[in-house]
């Protein structure tokens, strides 16, 4: 499984300059042809940091309330990285539940799973989040990222 | 002493490798320092000139290699300054200095009686047209590139760049002296006058290079010291915390992140790793540690 270089893909998505999360979400919405909703979800999260759920007509990214704004943005960018990577439509051997598995477990009270640790896809999206942080932190103080304020 | 200095410069070049791999913009300056370092080595600063040259046939090929490496160093240095000054590539001025390399190789090959190895290889064979062509082409290419760098920095001639540009002007004067020497010695009867002008090359060249290096150091420190003062303590503290709690669970030491691109990015990465650790282990740091992390995050916010 050959994944494309992260800096190259980030440049394709956001260009050479700086960007904001709003711009990134807008561009991904166009690429995926579905609205992307960022939802702060206050229930119990355990060790989870964020997750995304794709529906027929939308994609929702859920994240917990965080004291740290940087960490909150980072976790969201991680999930946006998943959305972006999946838009390349390359065979990824994703550590996700397949459609069949989702149907099978539709009535389940809880689902746990085990995937290969340190999966390349997880590394890719984490690198994506780090790259995005550089591009958003590069903004001047007069133009702070207003998205989650 | 020379060996120690060379080892120090080599270590600095190696330490920059991680950032060079990730940041395309820093590659030109890194290549310039690598070629400069190689040119210094071939000059006989570490291993005696005779020893290096003996491996290459004992016919002063080291002289040619030193010239080529020095030219490549100044070529990539020029590219680095071009990026700094946001000057677009003008193809003929950009690549022209490289055209001198094949001319130098051919004219060097045509020099007669190239053995034995000698530091004054050029001066003792200046009566040959091939030597004049070889040495003159090298100096012309060097002069052209140095003048181009000075021209690109013309709008920044004041402040910290002034020392830098002044040093380059002295290097340009040294190159001009050598070109005058080559032309007069070979094409006029005033050999003694030509040699008198030529003798200024070494003095001016090394004074110019020293002033340029001092200018570079002033520039480097004026840009890096405020950042170092702002982030160094936090970066070290966060790295120590990552090591203490084994937040990375990786064989590679988190200390390597201190050399990863900028200190600010290293601080950011440490913060994310520590938050991941807290989430993954459902744990909280003591209040004092949490307080310090929050302060660092607030500082990071203030920078963006």
Short mmCIF file of C-alpha atoms in Angstrom, two decimals:
data_model
loop_
_atom_site.label_atom_id
_atom_site.label_comp_id
_atom_site.label_asym_id
_atom_site.label_seq_id
_atom_site.Cartn_x
_atom_site.Cartn_y
_atom_site.Cartn_z
CA UNK A 1 0.00 0.00 0.00
CA UNK A 2 1.73 3.16 -1.23
CA UNK A 3 0.35 6.32 0.32
CA UNK A 4 1.00 9.68 -1.38
CA UNK A 5 3.49 12.07 0.30
CA UNK A 6 1.70 14.18 2.93
CA UNK A 7 3.33 17.59 2.16
CA UNK A 8 2.48 17.21 -1.54
CA UNK A 9 -1.16 16.38 -0.81
CA UNK A 10 -1.44 19.20 1.73
CA UNK A 11 -0.08 21.61 -0.91
CA UNK A 12 -2.66 20.31 -3.41
CA UNK A 13 -5.42 20.90 -0.87
CA UNK A 14 -4.38 24.28 0.52
CA UNK A 15 -1.73 25.74 -1.80
CA UNK A 16 1.58 27.16 -0.58
CA UNK A 17 0.33 29.81 1.81
CA UNK A 18 -1.40 29.59 5.14
CA UNK A 19 -4.96 28.43 5.64
CA UNK A 20 -7.73 28.01 8.21
CA UNK A 21 -9.87 25.08 9.23
CA UNK A 22 -12.89 26.68 7.57
CA UNK A 23 -11.07 26.80 4.23
CA UNK A 24 -9.97 23.18 4.61
CA UNK A 25 -13.51 21.99 5.45
CA UNK A 26 -14.93 23.98 2.51
CA UNK A 27 -12.44 22.40 0.10
CA UNK A 28 -13.04 18.88 1.43
CA UNK A 29 -16.80 19.44 1.12
CA UNK A 30 -16.31 20.16 -2.58
CA UNK A 31 -14.02 17.12 -3.02
CA UNK A 32 -16.38 14.71 -1.18
CA UNK A 33 -19.56 16.31 -2.57
CA UNK A 34 -21.08 16.07 0.91
CA UNK A 35 -21.33 18.62 3.72
CA UNK A 36 -18.91 18.06 6.58
CA UNK A 37 -20.20 18.91 10.05
CA UNK A 38 -17.91 19.40 13.04
CA UNK A 39 -19.78 18.44 16.19
CA UNK A 40 -18.56 18.97 19.73
CA UNK A 41 -19.99 16.00 21.59
CA UNK A 42 -20.07 16.26 25.35
CA UNK A 43 -20.75 12.64 26.36
CA UNK A 44 -18.21 10.17 27.75
CA UNK A 45 -15.20 9.69 25.44
CA UNK A 46 -12.87 7.38 27.37
CA UNK A 47 -9.56 7.18 25.56
CA UNK A 48 -11.02 8.28 22.19
CA UNK A 49 -9.89 11.62 20.80
CA UNK A 50 -12.32 12.09 17.89
CA UNK A 51 -14.16 10.09 15.24
CA UNK A 52 -15.90 10.63 11.94
CA UNK A 53 -19.06 8.99 10.70
CA UNK A 54 -20.05 9.05 7.03
CA UNK A 55 -23.71 9.00 6.08
CA UNK A 56 -25.40 8.96 2.68
CA UNK A 57 -25.81 12.73 2.64
CA UNK A 58 -23.19 14.06 5.08
CA UNK A 59 -20.02 13.41 7.02
CA UNK A 60 -19.93 14.18 10.74
CA UNK A 61 -16.72 14.69 12.68
CA UNK A 62 -17.27 14.32 16.43
CA UNK A 63 -14.80 15.59 18.99
CA UNK A 64 -14.87 15.98 22.77
CA UNK A 65 -14.69 19.30 24.59
CA UNK A 66 -11.01 20.04 25.20
CA UNK A 67 -9.31 22.56 27.40
CA UNK A 68 -6.51 22.79 24.86
CA UNK A 69 -7.53 24.55 21.64
CA UNK A 70 -4.45 23.21 19.83
CA UNK A 71 -5.24 19.62 20.74
CA UNK A 72 -8.88 20.04 19.74
CA UNK A 73 -7.88 21.38 16.31
CA UNK A 74 -5.27 18.64 15.94
CA UNK A 75 -7.81 15.86 16.62
CA UNK A 76 -10.23 17.38 14.09
CA UNK A 77 -7.48 17.69 11.47
CA UNK A 78 -6.68 14.03 12.09
CA UNK A 79 -10.24 13.06 11.15
CA UNK A 80 -10.26 15.48 8.20
CA UNK A 81 -7.08 13.67 7.10
CA UNK A 82 -9.09 10.42 7.00
CA UNK A 83 -11.77 12.10 4.89
CA UNK A 84 -9.16 13.52 2.50
CA UNK A 85 -7.23 10.24 2.22
CA UNK A 86 -10.40 8.27 1.49
CA UNK A 87 -11.23 10.72 -1.31
CA UNK A 88 -8.17 9.43 -3.25
CA UNK A 89 -10.03 6.14 -3.67
CA UNK A 90 -6.90 4.02 -3.41
CA UNK A 91 -6.92 0.60 -1.86
CA UNK A 92 -5.91 1.38 1.72
CA UNK A 93 -6.68 -1.72 3.81
CA UNK A 94 -8.23 0.71 6.28
CA UNK A 95 -8.54 -0.28 9.93
CA UNK A 96 -12.27 0.46 9.70
CA UNK A 97 -15.44 -1.57 9.91
CA UNK A 98 -16.66 -2.50 6.43
CA UNK A 99 -20.23 -1.83 5.26
CA UNK A 100 -21.11 -5.48 5.91
CA UNK A 101 -19.69 -5.28 9.43
CA UNK A 102 -21.65 -2.07 10.08
CA UNK A 103 -24.87 -3.73 8.92
CA UNK A 104 -24.12 -6.80 11.01
CA UNK A 105 -23.55 -4.71 14.12
CA UNK A 106 -26.32 -2.17 13.53
CA UNK A 107 -28.22 -3.17 16.69
CA UNK A 108 -25.19 -3.71 18.88
CA UNK A 109 -24.91 -1.86 22.18
CA UNK A 110 -21.14 -1.53 21.75
CA UNK A 111 -18.49 -2.63 19.30
CA UNK A 112 -14.77 -3.10 20.04
CA UNK A 113 -12.15 -3.99 17.49
CA UNK A 114 -8.46 -4.70 17.17
CA UNK A 115 -6.41 -3.39 14.26
CA UNK A 116 -2.72 -3.53 13.46
CA UNK A 117 -0.96 -1.05 15.76
CA UNK A 118 0.82 1.90 14.20
CA UNK A 119 -1.09 1.46 10.94
CA UNK A 120 0.31 3.43 7.94
CA UNK A 121 -3.05 5.16 7.44
CA UNK A 122 -3.04 6.38 11.04
CA UNK A 123 0.52 7.62 10.62
CA UNK A 124 -0.45 9.39 7.38
CA UNK A 125 -3.41 11.22 8.89
CA UNK A 126 -1.40 12.15 12.00
CA UNK A 127 1.32 13.61 9.71
CA UNK A 128 -1.49 15.40 7.84
CA UNK A 129 -2.67 16.94 11.13
CA UNK A 130 0.87 18.10 11.95
CA UNK A 131 1.30 19.64 8.49
CA UNK A 132 -2.05 21.40 8.79
CA UNK A 133 -1.10 22.77 12.19
CA UNK A 134 1.95 24.41 10.60
CA UNK A 135 -0.18 25.97 7.90
CA UNK A 136 -2.76 27.31 10.34
CA UNK A 137 -0.25 28.42 12.97
CA UNK A 138 1.45 30.42 10.22
CA UNK A 139 -1.45 32.91 10.19
CA UNK A 140 -0.85 36.40 11.50
CA UNK A 141 -2.25 37.40 14.88
CA UNK A 142 -4.68 39.75 13.12
CA UNK A 143 -6.25 36.75 11.41
CA UNK A 144 -6.78 34.07 14.06
CA UNK A 145 -8.62 30.89 13.18
CA UNK A 146 -12.19 31.79 14.22
CA UNK A 147 -13.71 28.43 13.47
CA UNK A 148 -14.08 27.00 16.95
CA UNK A 149 -14.25 30.17 18.93
CA UNK B 1 42.48 22.63 15.71
CA UNK B 2 41.69 22.41 12.00
CA UNK B 3 40.42 18.88 12.52
CA UNK B 4 38.20 19.98 15.41
CA UNK B 5 36.73 22.83 13.39
CA UNK B 6 36.12 20.53 10.43
CA UNK B 7 34.45 17.95 12.69
CA UNK B 8 32.26 20.68 14.20
CA UNK B 9 31.18 21.96 10.77
CA UNK B 10 30.49 18.38 9.61
CA UNK B 11 28.40 17.71 12.73
CA UNK B 12 26.37 20.88 12.08
CA UNK B 13 25.72 19.74 8.51
CA UNK B 14 24.62 16.28 9.70
CA UNK B 15 22.35 17.73 12.38
CA UNK B 16 20.52 19.68 9.69
CA UNK B 17 19.69 16.53 7.70
CA UNK B 18 16.22 15.91 9.28
CA UNK B 19 15.08 19.46 8.55
CA UNK B 20 16.57 19.32 5.04
CA UNK B 21 14.56 16.17 4.29
CA UNK B 22 11.33 17.87 5.35
CA UNK B 23 11.81 21.49 4.33
CA UNK B 24 12.61 21.93 0.63
CA UNK B 25 13.57 25.60 1.14
CA UNK B 26 16.55 24.71 3.31
CA UNK B 27 18.08 22.25 0.83
CA UNK B 28 20.01 24.84 -1.23
CA UNK B 29 21.83 26.29 1.77
CA UNK B 30 22.57 22.80 3.09
CA UNK B 31 24.01 21.72 -0.27
CA UNK B 32 26.10 24.90 -0.28
CA UNK B 33 27.58 24.04 3.11
CA UNK B 34 28.18 20.40 2.08
CA UNK B 35 30.05 21.42 -1.08
CA UNK B 36 31.91 24.11 0.85
CA UNK B 37 32.95 21.52 3.42
CA UNK B 38 34.10 19.13 0.69
CA UNK B 39 36.07 21.95 -0.97
CA UNK B 40 37.74 22.66 2.38
CA UNK B 41 38.64 18.99 2.73
CA UNK B 42 40.09 18.77 -0.78
CA UNK B 43 42.11 21.90 -0.02
CA UNK B 44 44.08 19.76 2.42
CA UNK B 45 42.77 21.22 5.67
CA UNK B 46 42.33 17.82 7.31
CA UNK B 47 44.22 15.24 5.26
CA UNK B 48 47.47 16.54 3.69
CA UNK B 49 47.03 17.66 0.09
CA UNK B 50 49.73 15.23 -1.14
CA UNK B 51 47.90 12.26 0.39
CA UNK B 52 44.53 13.10 -1.21
CA UNK B 53 46.15 13.90 -4.56
CA UNK B 54 48.19 10.69 -4.55
CA UNK B 55 44.91 8.71 -4.62
CA UNK B 56 43.92 10.70 -7.70
CA UNK B 57 47.13 10.11 -9.65
CA UNK B 58 49.32 12.84 -8.12
CA UNK B 59 48.62 15.28 -10.94
CA UNK B 60 46.81 18.03 -8.98
CA UNK B 61 43.31 16.80 -9.70
CA UNK B 62 42.60 18.06 -6.17
CA UNK B 63 43.00 21.58 -7.53
CA UNK B 64 40.28 20.96 -10.12
CA UNK B 65 38.01 19.27 -7.57
CA UNK B 66 38.50 22.11 -5.10
CA UNK B 67 37.53 24.62 -7.79
CA UNK B 68 34.44 22.63 -8.83
CA UNK B 69 33.25 22.10 -5.24
CA UNK B 70 33.82 25.76 -4.37
CA UNK B 71 31.87 26.79 -7.47
CA UNK B 72 28.99 24.43 -6.59
CA UNK B 73 29.00 25.76 -3.02
CA UNK B 74 28.69 29.35 -4.22
CA UNK B 75 26.08 28.27 -6.83
CA UNK B 76 23.80 26.76 -4.17
CA UNK B 77 24.54 29.65 -1.82
CA UNK B 78 23.37 31.96 -4.62
CA UNK B 79 20.17 29.89 -4.90
CA UNK B 80 19.61 30.14 -1.16
CA UNK B 81 19.98 33.95 -1.29
CA UNK B 82 17.68 34.04 -4.33
CA UNK B 83 14.95 32.32 -2.30
CA UNK B 84 15.57 34.67 0.63
CA UNK B 85 15.25 37.71 -1.64
CA UNK B 86 12.25 36.21 -3.52
CA UNK B 87 13.97 36.63 -6.89
CA UNK B 88 12.53 34.41 -9.66
CA UNK B 89 14.91 32.13 -11.60
CA UNK B 90 16.27 33.80 -14.75
CA UNK B 91 17.55 30.75 -16.57
CA UNK B 92 20.70 32.11 -18.22
CA UNK B 93 22.02 33.91 -15.17
CA UNK B 94 21.04 31.01 -12.94
CA UNK B 95 22.75 28.23 -14.87
CA UNK B 96 25.56 30.20 -16.57
CA UNK B 97 28.13 29.61 -13.78
CA UNK B 98 27.65 25.85 -14.16
CA UNK B 99 28.67 26.05 -17.83
CA UNK B 100 32.15 26.97 -16.64
CA UNK B 101 32.63 23.48 -15.13
CA UNK B 102 33.03 21.57 -18.45
CA UNK B 103 35.30 24.39 -19.72
CA UNK B 104 37.43 24.06 -16.59
CA UNK B 105 37.63 20.26 -16.93
CA UNK B 106 38.71 20.45 -20.59
CA UNK B 107 41.28 23.21 -20.03
CA UNK B 108 42.63 21.41 -16.95
CA UNK B 109 43.07 18.26 -19.03
CA UNK B 110 45.04 20.28 -21.59
CA UNK B 111 47.58 21.60 -19.02
CA UNK B 112 50.98 20.00 -19.62
CA UNK B 113 53.24 18.56 -16.87
CA UNK B 114 50.60 18.54 -14.18
CA UNK B 115 52.70 16.55 -11.65
CA UNK B 116 53.88 16.85 -8.90
CA UNK B 117 51.24 17.84 -6.34
CA UNK B 118 51.72 21.47 -5.33
CA UNK B 119 49.73 24.21 -3.64
CA UNK B 120 51.10 26.71 -6.21
CA UNK B 121 50.09 24.52 -9.16
CA UNK B 122 48.40 27.39 -11.00
CA UNK B 123 51.10 30.05 -10.55
CA UNK B 124 53.93 27.81 -11.74
CA UNK B 125 52.07 26.93 -14.95
CA UNK B 126 50.51 30.29 -15.75
CA UNK B 127 52.62 30.53 -18.93
CA UNK B 128 50.31 27.89 -20.51
CA UNK B 129 47.13 29.08 -22.24
CA UNK B 130 45.24 26.07 -20.83
CA UNK B 131 46.12 27.14 -17.24
CA UNK B 132 45.06 30.71 -17.95
CA UNK B 133 41.75 29.46 -19.42
CA UNK B 134 41.17 27.07 -16.50
CA UNK B 135 41.96 29.55 -13.75
CA UNK B 136 40.36 32.53 -15.54
CA UNK B 137 37.10 30.66 -16.20
CA UNK B 138 36.91 29.57 -12.56
CA UNK B 139 37.43 33.11 -11.30
CA UNK B 140 34.99 34.61 -13.83
CA UNK B 141 32.27 32.18 -12.75
CA UNK B 142 33.00 32.95 -9.10
CA UNK B 143 32.98 36.71 -9.73
CA UNK B 144 29.73 36.50 -11.73
CA UNK B 145 27.96 34.57 -8.97
CA UNK B 146 29.26 36.77 -6.16
CA UNK B 147 28.20 39.94 -8.02
CA UNK B 148 24.80 38.38 -8.62
CA UNK B 149 24.38 37.68 -4.90
CA UNK B 150 25.38 41.27 -4.07
CA UNK B 151 22.87 42.52 -6.67
CA UNK B 152 20.07 40.38 -5.24
CA UNK B 153 20.77 41.72 -1.76
CA UNK B 154 21.00 45.36 -2.89
CA UNK B 155 17.71 46.30 -1.20
CA UNK B 156 18.88 44.73 2.04
CA UNK B 157 22.28 46.41 2.00
CA UNK B 158 21.61 48.06 5.38
CA UNK B 159 21.37 46.51 8.82
CA UNK B 160 22.50 42.95 9.45
CA UNK B 161 23.03 42.28 5.72
CA UNK B 162 25.58 45.09 5.40
CA UNK B 163 28.50 43.05 6.81
CA UNK B 164 27.50 40.16 4.60
CA UNK B 165 27.44 42.26 1.42
CA UNK B 166 30.69 44.03 2.38
CA UNK B 167 32.46 40.66 2.72
CA UNK B 168 31.16 39.58 -0.68
CA UNK B 169 32.41 42.84 -2.22
CA UNK B 170 35.91 42.04 -0.93
CA UNK B 171 35.63 38.51 -2.40
CA UNK B 172 34.60 40.10 -5.72
CA UNK B 173 37.65 42.39 -5.52
CA UNK B 174 39.86 39.32 -4.91
CA UNK B 175 38.41 37.54 -7.96
CA UNK B 176 38.94 40.69 -10.06
CA UNK B 177 42.59 40.81 -8.93
CA UNK B 178 43.10 37.21 -10.03
CA UNK B 179 41.42 37.76 -13.42
CA UNK B 180 43.60 40.88 -13.99
CA UNK B 181 46.66 38.84 -13.05
CA UNK B 182 45.74 36.04 -15.50
CA UNK B 183 45.07 38.47 -18.37
CA UNK B 184 48.15 40.66 -17.79
CA UNK B 185 50.51 37.75 -17.16
CA UNK B 186 49.46 35.89 -20.24
CA UNK B 187 48.71 38.65 -22.72
CA UNK B 188 51.09 41.50 -21.73
CA UNK B 189 54.79 41.89 -21.07
CA UNK B 190 54.19 43.21 -17.50
CA UNK B 191 54.70 39.92 -15.66
CA UNK B 192 55.99 41.47 -12.44
CA UNK B 193 53.09 43.94 -12.29
CA UNK B 194 50.65 41.10 -12.97
CA UNK B 195 52.14 39.01 -10.15
CA UNK B 196 51.95 41.99 -7.77
CA UNK B 197 48.22 42.30 -8.48
CA UNK B 198 47.78 38.51 -8.29
CA UNK B 199 49.43 38.39 -4.88
CA UNK B 200 46.48 40.33 -3.46
CA UNK B 201 44.09 37.47 -4.26
CA UNK B 202 44.79 35.30 -1.21
CA UNK B 203 44.69 38.18 1.26
CA UNK B 204 41.48 39.70 -0.13
CA UNK B 205 39.76 36.35 -0.71
CA UNK B 206 40.20 35.06 2.82
CA UNK B 207 39.50 38.44 4.44
CA UNK B 208 36.33 38.65 2.30
CA UNK B 209 35.27 35.13 3.21
CA UNK B 210 35.87 35.83 6.92
CA UNK B 211 33.79 39.02 6.81
CA UNK B 212 31.05 37.17 4.88
CA UNK B 213 31.11 34.37 7.48
CA UNK B 214 30.90 36.96 10.28
CA UNK B 215 27.96 38.57 8.44
CA UNK B 216 26.27 35.18 8.18
CA UNK B 217 26.81 34.60 11.89
CA UNK B 218 25.34 38.02 12.74
CA UNK B 219 22.31 37.27 10.54
CA UNK B 220 21.89 33.79 11.97
CA UNK B 221 22.13 34.95 15.57
CA UNK B 222 19.87 37.97 15.05
CA UNK B 223 17.19 35.66 13.63
CA UNK B 224 17.67 32.61 15.82
CA UNK B 225 18.51 34.05 19.24
CA UNK B 226 15.04 35.52 19.92
CA UNK B 227 13.44 32.21 18.89
CA UNK B 228 15.90 30.22 20.98
CA UNK B 229 15.23 32.46 23.99
CA UNK B 230 11.47 32.11 23.48
CA UNK B 231 11.23 28.34 23.02
CA UNK B 232 14.39 26.55 24.14
CA UNK B 233 13.50 26.10 27.83
CA UNK B 234 9.94 24.98 26.99
CA UNK B 235 11.18 22.59 24.29
CA UNK B 236 13.68 21.00 26.68
CA UNK B 237 11.13 20.77 29.51
CA UNK B 238 8.46 19.17 27.29
CA UNK B 239 11.01 16.72 25.83
CA UNK B 240 12.14 15.76 29.33
CA UNK B 241 8.51 15.18 30.33
CA UNK B 242 7.93 12.99 27.26
CA UNK B 243 10.98 10.92 28.13
CA UNK B 244 10.06 10.69 31.84
CA UNK B 245 6.51 9.40 31.27
CA UNK B 246 7.54 7.40 28.16
CA UNK B 247 4.81 9.18 26.21
CA UNK B 248 6.13 8.15 22.80
CA UNK B 249 6.64 4.43 23.46
CA UNK B 250 9.08 4.51 20.57
CA UNK B 251 12.71 3.51 20.22
CA UNK B 252 13.58 6.85 18.66
CA UNK B 253 14.28 9.44 21.33
CA UNK B 254 11.90 12.42 21.48
CA UNK B 255 15.06 14.53 21.82
CA UNK B 256 15.43 14.19 18.03
CA UNK B 257 12.40 16.49 17.68
CA UNK B 258 14.60 19.31 18.98
CA UNK B 259 16.35 19.19 15.61
CA UNK B 260 13.11 18.73 13.72
CA UNK B 261 12.40 21.81 11.61
CA UNK B 262 11.78 24.69 14.04
CA UNK B 263 11.74 24.74 17.83
CA UNK B 264 8.15 26.01 17.71
CA UNK B 265 7.06 22.97 15.69
CA UNK B 266 8.95 20.75 18.13
CA UNK B 267 7.09 22.35 21.05
CA UNK B 268 3.77 21.83 19.24
CA UNK B 269 4.56 18.17 18.57
CA UNK B 270 5.53 17.59 22.21
CA UNK B 271 2.24 19.11 23.38
CA UNK B 272 0.22 16.84 21.07
CA UNK B 273 2.20 13.74 22.13
CA UNK B 274 1.62 14.57 25.81
CA UNK B 275 -2.12 15.15 25.27
CA UNK B 276 -2.30 11.83 23.39
CA UNK B 277 -0.54 10.16 26.31
CA UNK B 278 -3.02 11.62 28.80
CA UNK B 279 -6.01 10.57 26.68
CA UNK B 280 -4.67 7.12 25.90
CA UNK B 281 -3.88 6.39 29.53
CA UNK B 282 -6.90 8.26 30.94
CA UNK B 283 -4.57 10.11 33.24
CA UNK B 284 -3.86 13.69 34.27
CA UNK B 285 -0.56 15.32 35.09
CA UNK B 286 -0.12 17.04 38.47
CA UNK B 287 -1.59 20.53 38.68
CA UNK B 288 1.78 22.25 38.43
CA UNK B 289 2.62 20.36 35.23
CA UNK B 290 -0.83 21.05 33.76
CA UNK B 291 -0.38 24.72 34.60
CA UNK B 292 2.94 24.90 32.79
CA UNK B 293 1.54 23.10 29.73
CA UNK B 294 -1.35 25.60 29.62
CA UNK B 295 1.11 28.48 29.81
CA UNK B 296 3.14 27.08 26.91
CA UNK B 297 -0.06 26.63 24.86
CA UNK B 298 -1.06 30.22 25.59
CA UNK B 299 2.39 31.31 24.36
CA UNK B 300 1.94 29.25 21.21
CA UNK B 301 -1.48 30.89 20.71
CA UNK B 302 0.05 34.32 21.11
CA UNK B 303 2.51 33.55 18.29
CA UNK B 304 -0.21 32.64 15.78
#
